[in-house]
PDB file of N, CA and C in Angstrom:
ATOM      1  N   UNK Y   1       0.834  -1.202   0.000  1.00 48.00           N
ATOM      2  CA  UNK Y   1       0.000   0.000   0.000  1.00 48.00           C
ATOM      3  C   UNK Y   1       0.871   1.257   0.000  1.00 48.00           C
ATOM      4  N   UNK Y   2       1.902   1.246   0.845  1.00 54.00           N
ATOM      5  CA  UNK Y   2       2.796   2.399   0.947  1.00 54.00           C
ATOM      6  C   UNK Y   2       3.503   2.665  -0.390  1.00 54.00           C
ATOM      7  N   UNK Y   3       3.936   1.566  -1.034  1.00 53.00           N
ATOM      8  CA  UNK Y   3       4.604   1.691  -2.341  1.00 53.00           C
ATOM      9  C   UNK Y   3       3.662   2.324  -3.360  1.00 53.00           C
ATOM     10  N   UNK Y   4       2.419   1.843  -3.361  1.00 50.00           N
ATOM     11  CA  UNK Y   4       1.415   2.349  -4.301  1.00 50.00           C
ATOM     12  C   UNK Y   4       1.183   3.840  -4.090  1.00 50.00           C
ATOM     13  N   UNK Y   5       1.074   4.235  -2.838  1.00 52.00           N
ATOM     14  CA  UNK Y   5       0.853   5.639  -2.503  1.00 52.00           C
ATOM     15  C   UNK Y   5       2.017   6.502  -2.988  1.00 52.00           C
ATOM     16  N   UNK Y   6       3.242   6.044  -2.704  1.00 55.00           N
ATOM     17  CA  UNK Y   6       4.435   6.792  -3.108  1.00 55.00           C
ATOM     18  C   UNK Y   6       4.553   6.855  -4.630  1.00 55.00           C
ATOM     19  N   UNK Y   7       4.327   5.710  -5.271  1.00 54.00           N
ATOM     20  CA  UNK Y   7       4.432   5.635  -6.729  1.00 54.00           C
ATOM     21  C   UNK Y   7       3.369   6.521  -7.390  1.00 54.00           C
ATOM     22  N   UNK Y   8       2.155   6.487  -6.857  1.00 56.00           N
ATOM     23  CA  UNK Y   8       1.062   7.308  -7.381  1.00 56.00           C
ATOM     24  C   UNK Y   8       1.363   8.788  -7.257  1.00 56.00           C
ATOM     25  N   UNK Y   9       1.947   9.184  -6.131  1.00 58.00           N
ATOM     26  CA  UNK Y   9       2.306  10.583  -5.912  1.00 58.00           C
ATOM     27  C   UNK Y   9       3.362  11.029  -6.914  1.00 58.00           C
ATOM     28  N   UNK Y  10       4.368  10.179  -7.137  1.00 60.00           N
ATOM     29  CA  UNK Y  10       5.412  10.503  -8.112  1.00 60.00           C
ATOM     30  C   UNK Y  10       4.832  10.649  -9.511  1.00 60.00           C
ATOM     31  N   UNK Y  11       3.920   9.754  -9.845  1.00 60.00           N
ATOM     32  CA  UNK Y  11       3.270   9.794 -11.153  1.00 60.00           C
ATOM     33  C   UNK Y  11       2.469  11.087 -11.310  1.00 60.00           C
ATOM     34  N   UNK Y  12       1.731  11.453 -10.267  1.00 61.00           N
ATOM     35  CA  UNK Y  12       0.942  12.685 -10.305  1.00 61.00           C
ATOM     36  C   UNK Y  12       1.849  13.903 -10.450  1.00 61.00           C
ATOM     37  N   UNK Y  13       2.959  13.917  -9.713  1.00 64.00           N
ATOM     38  CA  UNK Y  13       3.915  15.020  -9.806  1.00 64.00           C
ATOM     39  C   UNK Y  13       4.483  15.116 -11.212  1.00 64.00           C
ATOM     40  N   UNK Y  14       4.831  13.966 -11.792  1.00 61.00           N
ATOM     41  CA  UNK Y  14       5.378  13.940 -13.149  1.00 61.00           C
ATOM     42  C   UNK Y  14       4.367  14.480 -14.150  1.00 61.00           C
ATOM     43  N   UNK Y  15       3.087  14.103 -14.004  1.00 62.00           N
ATOM     44  CA  UNK Y  15       2.084  14.602 -14.954  1.00 62.00           C
ATOM     45  C   UNK Y  15       1.869  16.096 -14.795  1.00 62.00           C
ATOM     46  N   UNK Y  16       1.906  16.579 -13.564  1.00 61.00           N
ATOM     47  CA  UNK Y  16       1.744  18.018 -13.334  1.00 61.00           C
ATOM     48  C   UNK Y  16       2.908  18.777 -13.962  1.00 61.00           C
ATOM     49  N   UNK Y  17       4.124  18.270 -13.761  1.00 62.00           N
ATOM     50  CA  UNK Y  17       5.303  18.912 -14.350  1.00 62.00           C
ATOM     51  C   UNK Y  17       5.241  18.876 -15.871  1.00 62.00           C
ATOM     52  N   UNK Y  18       4.823  17.748 -16.426  1.00 64.00           N
ATOM     53  CA  UNK Y  18       4.674  17.617 -17.874  1.00 64.00           C
ATOM     54  C   UNK Y  18       3.644  18.589 -18.411  1.00 64.00           C
ATOM     55  N   UNK Y  19       2.514  18.694 -17.717  1.00 62.00           N
ATOM     56  CA  UNK Y  19       1.455  19.607 -18.131  1.00 62.00           C
ATOM     57  C   UNK Y  19       1.931  21.052 -18.044  1.00 62.00           C
ATOM     58  N   UNK Y  20       2.683  21.369 -16.992  1.00 63.00           N
ATOM     59  CA  UNK Y  20       3.199  22.727 -16.828  1.00 63.00           C
ATOM     60  C   UNK Y  20       4.101  23.092 -17.996  1.00 63.00           C
ATOM     61  N   UNK Y  21       4.992  22.184 -18.367  1.00 66.00           N
ATOM     62  CA  UNK Y  21       5.895  22.435 -19.492  1.00 66.00           C
ATOM     63  C   UNK Y  21       5.099  22.626 -20.770  1.00 66.00           C
ATOM     64  N   UNK Y  22       4.103  21.771 -20.976  1.00 64.00           N
ATOM     65  CA  UNK Y  22       3.264  21.862 -22.168  1.00 64.00           C
ATOM     66  C   UNK Y  22       2.546  23.205 -22.211  1.00 64.00           C
ATOM     67  N   UNK Y  23       1.980  23.626 -21.076  1.00 65.00           N
ATOM     68  CA  UNK Y  23       1.256  24.891 -21.048  1.00 65.00           C
ATOM     69  C   UNK Y  23       2.195  26.083 -21.194  1.00 65.00           C
ATOM     70  N   UNK Y  24       3.439  25.963 -20.702  1.00 69.00           N
ATOM     71  CA  UNK Y  24       4.436  27.014 -20.921  1.00 69.00           C
ATOM     72  C   UNK Y  24       4.696  27.183 -22.410  1.00 69.00           C
ATOM     73  N   UNK Y  25       4.868  26.060 -23.111  1.00 68.00           N
ATOM     74  CA  UNK Y  25       5.094  26.110 -24.557  1.00 68.00           C
ATOM     75  C   UNK Y  25       3.884  26.689 -25.271  1.00 68.00           C
ATOM     76  N   UNK Y  26       2.693  26.244 -24.865  1.00 71.00           N
ATOM     77  CA  UNK Y  26       1.461  26.765 -25.451  1.00 71.00           C
ATOM     78  C   UNK Y  26       1.340  28.259 -25.206  1.00 71.00           C
ATOM     79  N   UNK Y  27       1.640  28.667 -23.983  1.00 74.00           N
ATOM     80  CA  UNK Y  27       1.574  30.080 -23.629  1.00 74.00           C
ATOM     81  C   UNK Y  27       2.524  30.908 -24.465  1.00 74.00           C
ATOM     82  N   UNK Y  28       3.715  30.375 -24.710  1.00 76.00           N
ATOM     83  CA  UNK Y  28       4.710  31.078 -25.527  1.00 76.00           C
ATOM     84  C   UNK Y  28       4.216  31.223 -26.960  1.00 76.00           C
ATOM     85  N   UNK Y  29       3.653  30.151 -27.502  1.00 77.00           N
ATOM     86  CA  UNK Y  29       3.107  30.197 -28.865  1.00 77.00           C
ATOM     87  C   UNK Y  29       1.954  31.189 -28.946  1.00 77.00           C
ATOM     88  N   UNK Y  30       1.083  31.159 -27.942  1.00 78.00           N
ATOM     89  CA  UNK Y  30      -0.049  32.083 -27.928  1.00 78.00           C
ATOM     90  C   UNK Y  30       0.423  33.526 -27.816  1.00 78.00           C
ATOM     91  N   UNK Y  31       1.498  33.754 -27.051  1.00 80.00           N
ATOM     92  CA  UNK Y  31       2.051  35.095 -26.918  1.00 80.00           C
ATOM     93  C   UNK Y  31       2.560  35.592 -28.270  1.00 80.00           C
ATOM     94  N   UNK Y  32       3.265  34.718 -29.013  1.00 79.00           N
ATOM     95  CA  UNK Y  32       3.752  35.084 -30.342  1.00 79.00           C
ATOM     96  C   UNK Y  32       2.584  35.354 -31.283  1.00 79.00           C
ATOM     97  N   UNK Y  33       1.567  34.496 -31.210  1.00 79.00           N
ATOM     98  CA  UNK Y  33       0.379  34.666 -32.044  1.00 79.00           C
ATOM     99  C   UNK Y  33      -0.305  35.990 -31.732  1.00 79.00           C
ATOM    100  N   UNK Y  34      -0.375  36.315 -30.442  1.00 78.00           N
ATOM    101  CA  UNK Y  34      -0.999  37.556 -30.003  1.00 78.00           C
ATOM    102  C   UNK Y  34      -0.243  38.773 -30.548  1.00 78.00           C
ATOM    103  N   UNK Y  35       1.101  38.697 -30.547  1.00 78.00           N
ATOM    104  CA  UNK Y  35       1.909  39.786 -31.095  1.00 78.00           C
ATOM    105  C   UNK Y  35       1.647  39.953 -32.582  1.00 78.00           C
ATOM    106  N   UNK Y  36       1.555  38.836 -33.296  1.00 74.00           N
ATOM    107  CA  UNK Y  36       1.268  38.862 -34.729  1.00 74.00           C
ATOM    108  C   UNK Y  36      -0.097  39.497 -34.980  1.00 74.00           C
ATOM    109  N   UNK Y  37      -1.086  39.074 -34.197  1.00 69.00           N
ATOM    110  CA  UNK Y  37      -2.442  39.606 -34.316  1.00 69.00           C
ATOM    111  C   UNK Y  37      -2.451  41.109 -34.046  1.00 69.00           C
ATOM    112  N   UNK Y  38      -1.664  41.525 -33.053  1.00 68.00           N
ATOM    113  CA  UNK Y  38      -1.580  42.940 -32.698  1.00 68.00           C
ATOM    114  C   UNK Y  38      -1.108  43.775 -33.883  1.00 68.00           C
ATOM    115  N   UNK Y  39      -0.134  43.254 -34.631  1.00 70.00           N
ATOM    116  CA  UNK Y  39       0.374  43.990 -35.789  1.00 70.00           C
ATOM    117  C   UNK Y  39      -0.600  43.950 -36.960  1.00 70.00           C
ATOM    118  N   UNK Y  40      -1.259  42.808 -37.165  1.00 69.00           N
ATOM    119  CA  UNK Y  40      -2.038  42.600 -38.381  1.00 69.00           C
ATOM    120  C   UNK Y  40      -3.479  43.085 -38.255  1.00 69.00           C
ATOM    121  N   UNK Y  41      -4.116  42.764 -37.150  1.00 63.00           N
ATOM    122  CA  UNK Y  41      -5.558  42.998 -37.046  1.00 63.00           C
ATOM    123  C   UNK Y  41      -5.902  44.210 -36.186  1.00 63.00           C
ATOM    124  N   UNK Y  42      -7.180  44.541 -36.202  1.00 62.00           N
ATOM    125  CA  UNK Y  42      -7.659  45.702 -35.435  1.00 62.00           C
ATOM    126  C   UNK Y  42      -7.638  45.420 -33.930  1.00 62.00           C
ATOM    127  N   UNK Y  43      -7.439  46.446 -33.107  1.00 65.00           N
ATOM    128  CA  UNK Y  43      -7.416  46.262 -31.649  1.00 65.00           C
ATOM    129  C   UNK Y  43      -8.707  45.664 -31.071  1.00 65.00           C
ATOM    130  N   UNK Y  44      -9.868  45.977 -31.675  1.00 68.00           N
ATOM    131  CA  UNK Y  44     -11.125  45.416 -31.142  1.00 68.00           C
ATOM    132  C   UNK Y  44     -11.129  43.894 -31.256  1.00 68.00           C
ATOM    133  N   UNK Y  45     -10.619  43.412 -32.371  1.00 67.00           N
ATOM    134  CA  UNK Y  45     -10.561  41.970 -32.583  1.00 67.00           C
ATOM    135  C   UNK Y  45      -9.580  41.335 -31.603  1.00 67.00           C
ATOM    136  N   UNK Y  46      -8.484  42.025 -31.347  1.00 62.00           N
ATOM    137  CA  UNK Y  46      -7.501  41.539 -30.377  1.00 62.00           C
ATOM    138  C   UNK Y  46      -8.137  41.406 -28.997  1.00 62.00           C
ATOM    139  N   UNK Y  47      -8.957  42.384 -28.654  1.00 74.00           N
ATOM    140  CA  UNK Y  47      -9.635  42.353 -27.356  1.00 74.00           C
ATOM    141  C   UNK Y  47     -10.540  41.121 -27.255  1.00 74.00           C
ATOM    142  N   UNK Y  48     -11.273  40.832 -28.336  1.00 78.00           N
ATOM    143  CA  UNK Y  48     -12.139  39.644 -28.349  1.00 78.00           C
ATOM    144  C   UNK Y  48     -11.316  38.370 -28.196  1.00 78.00           C
ATOM    145  N   UNK Y  49     -10.185  38.309 -28.911  1.00 73.00           N
ATOM    146  CA  UNK Y  49      -9.309  37.142 -28.799  1.00 73.00           C
ATOM    147  C   UNK Y  49      -8.773  36.990 -27.385  1.00 73.00           C
ATOM    148  N   UNK Y  50      -8.439  38.104 -26.761  1.00 76.00           N
ATOM    149  CA  UNK Y  50      -7.921  38.078 -25.398  1.00 76.00           C
ATOM    150  C   UNK Y  50      -8.977  37.537 -24.428  1.00 76.00           C
ATOM    151  N   UNK Y  51     -10.221  37.955 -24.621  1.00 79.00           N
ATOM    152  CA  UNK Y  51     -11.327  37.461 -23.787  1.00 79.00           C
ATOM    153  C   UNK Y  51     -11.485  35.952 -23.967  1.00 79.00           C
ATOM    154  N   UNK Y  52     -11.401  35.489 -25.223  1.00 77.00           N
ATOM    155  CA  UNK Y  52     -11.499  34.053 -25.502  1.00 77.00           C
ATOM    156  C   UNK Y  52     -10.338  33.314 -24.843  1.00 77.00           C
ATOM    157  N   UNK Y  53      -9.127  33.908 -24.938  1.00 79.00           N
ATOM    158  CA  UNK Y  53      -7.938  33.300 -24.335  1.00 79.00           C
ATOM    159  C   UNK Y  53      -8.101  33.192 -22.821  1.00 79.00           C
ATOM    160  N   UNK Y  54      -8.598  34.253 -22.185  1.00 78.00           N
ATOM    161  CA  UNK Y  54      -8.812  34.234 -20.734  1.00 78.00           C
ATOM    162  C   UNK Y  54      -9.842  33.181 -20.350  1.00 78.00           C
ATOM    163  N   UNK Y  55     -10.917  33.100 -21.122  1.00 78.00           N
ATOM    164  CA  UNK Y  55     -11.948  32.099 -20.853  1.00 78.00           C
ATOM    165  C   UNK Y  55     -11.359  30.694 -20.972  1.00 78.00           C
ATOM    166  N   UNK Y  56     -10.505  30.495 -21.978  1.00 73.00           N
ATOM    167  CA  UNK Y  56      -9.881  29.183 -22.183  1.00 73.00           C
ATOM    168  C   UNK Y  56      -8.954  28.831 -21.017  1.00 73.00           C
ATOM    169  N   UNK Y  57      -8.146  29.784 -20.569  1.00 72.00           N
ATOM    170  CA  UNK Y  57      -7.222  29.493 -19.471  1.00 72.00           C
ATOM    171  C   UNK Y  57      -7.981  29.235 -18.174  1.00 72.00           C
ATOM    172  N   UNK Y  58      -9.068  29.970 -17.944  1.00 73.00           N
ATOM    173  CA  UNK Y  58      -9.874  29.725 -16.745  1.00 73.00           C
ATOM    174  C   UNK Y  58     -10.507  28.341 -16.798  1.00 73.00           C
ATOM    175  N   UNK Y  59     -10.941  27.926 -17.994  1.00 71.00           N
ATOM    176  CA  UNK Y  59     -11.560  26.618 -18.160  1.00 71.00           C
ATOM    177  C   UNK Y  59     -10.545  25.504 -17.914  1.00 71.00           C
ATOM    178  N   UNK Y  60      -9.305  25.679 -18.421  1.00 68.00           N
ATOM    179  CA  UNK Y  60      -8.301  24.626 -18.262  1.00 68.00           C
ATOM    180  C   UNK Y  60      -7.797  24.530 -16.831  1.00 68.00           C
ATOM    181  N   UNK Y  61      -7.939  25.591 -16.037  1.00 66.00           N
ATOM    182  CA  UNK Y  61      -7.502  25.554 -14.639  1.00 66.00           C
ATOM    183  C   UNK Y  61      -8.445  24.741 -13.763  1.00 66.00           C
ATOM    184  N   UNK Y  62      -9.692  24.571 -14.202  1.00 60.00           N
ATOM    185  CA  UNK Y  62     -10.689  23.845 -13.403  1.00 60.00           C
ATOM    186  C   UNK Y  62     -10.309  22.381 -13.237  1.00 60.00           C
TER     187      UNK Y  62
END
């Protein structure tokens, strides 16, 4: 039982770390995309995209 508990905790930690790295990469890509959008598109559209991005990040945190 103790082994299972320890092993499960390590597995959970590894998945959290993996997810964090993945979301860091995603965040970096989204930041670059946002910069591109800022140059190309109108500010109102950028604001809408930002709202969608915030909604998405809040949803993924649940």
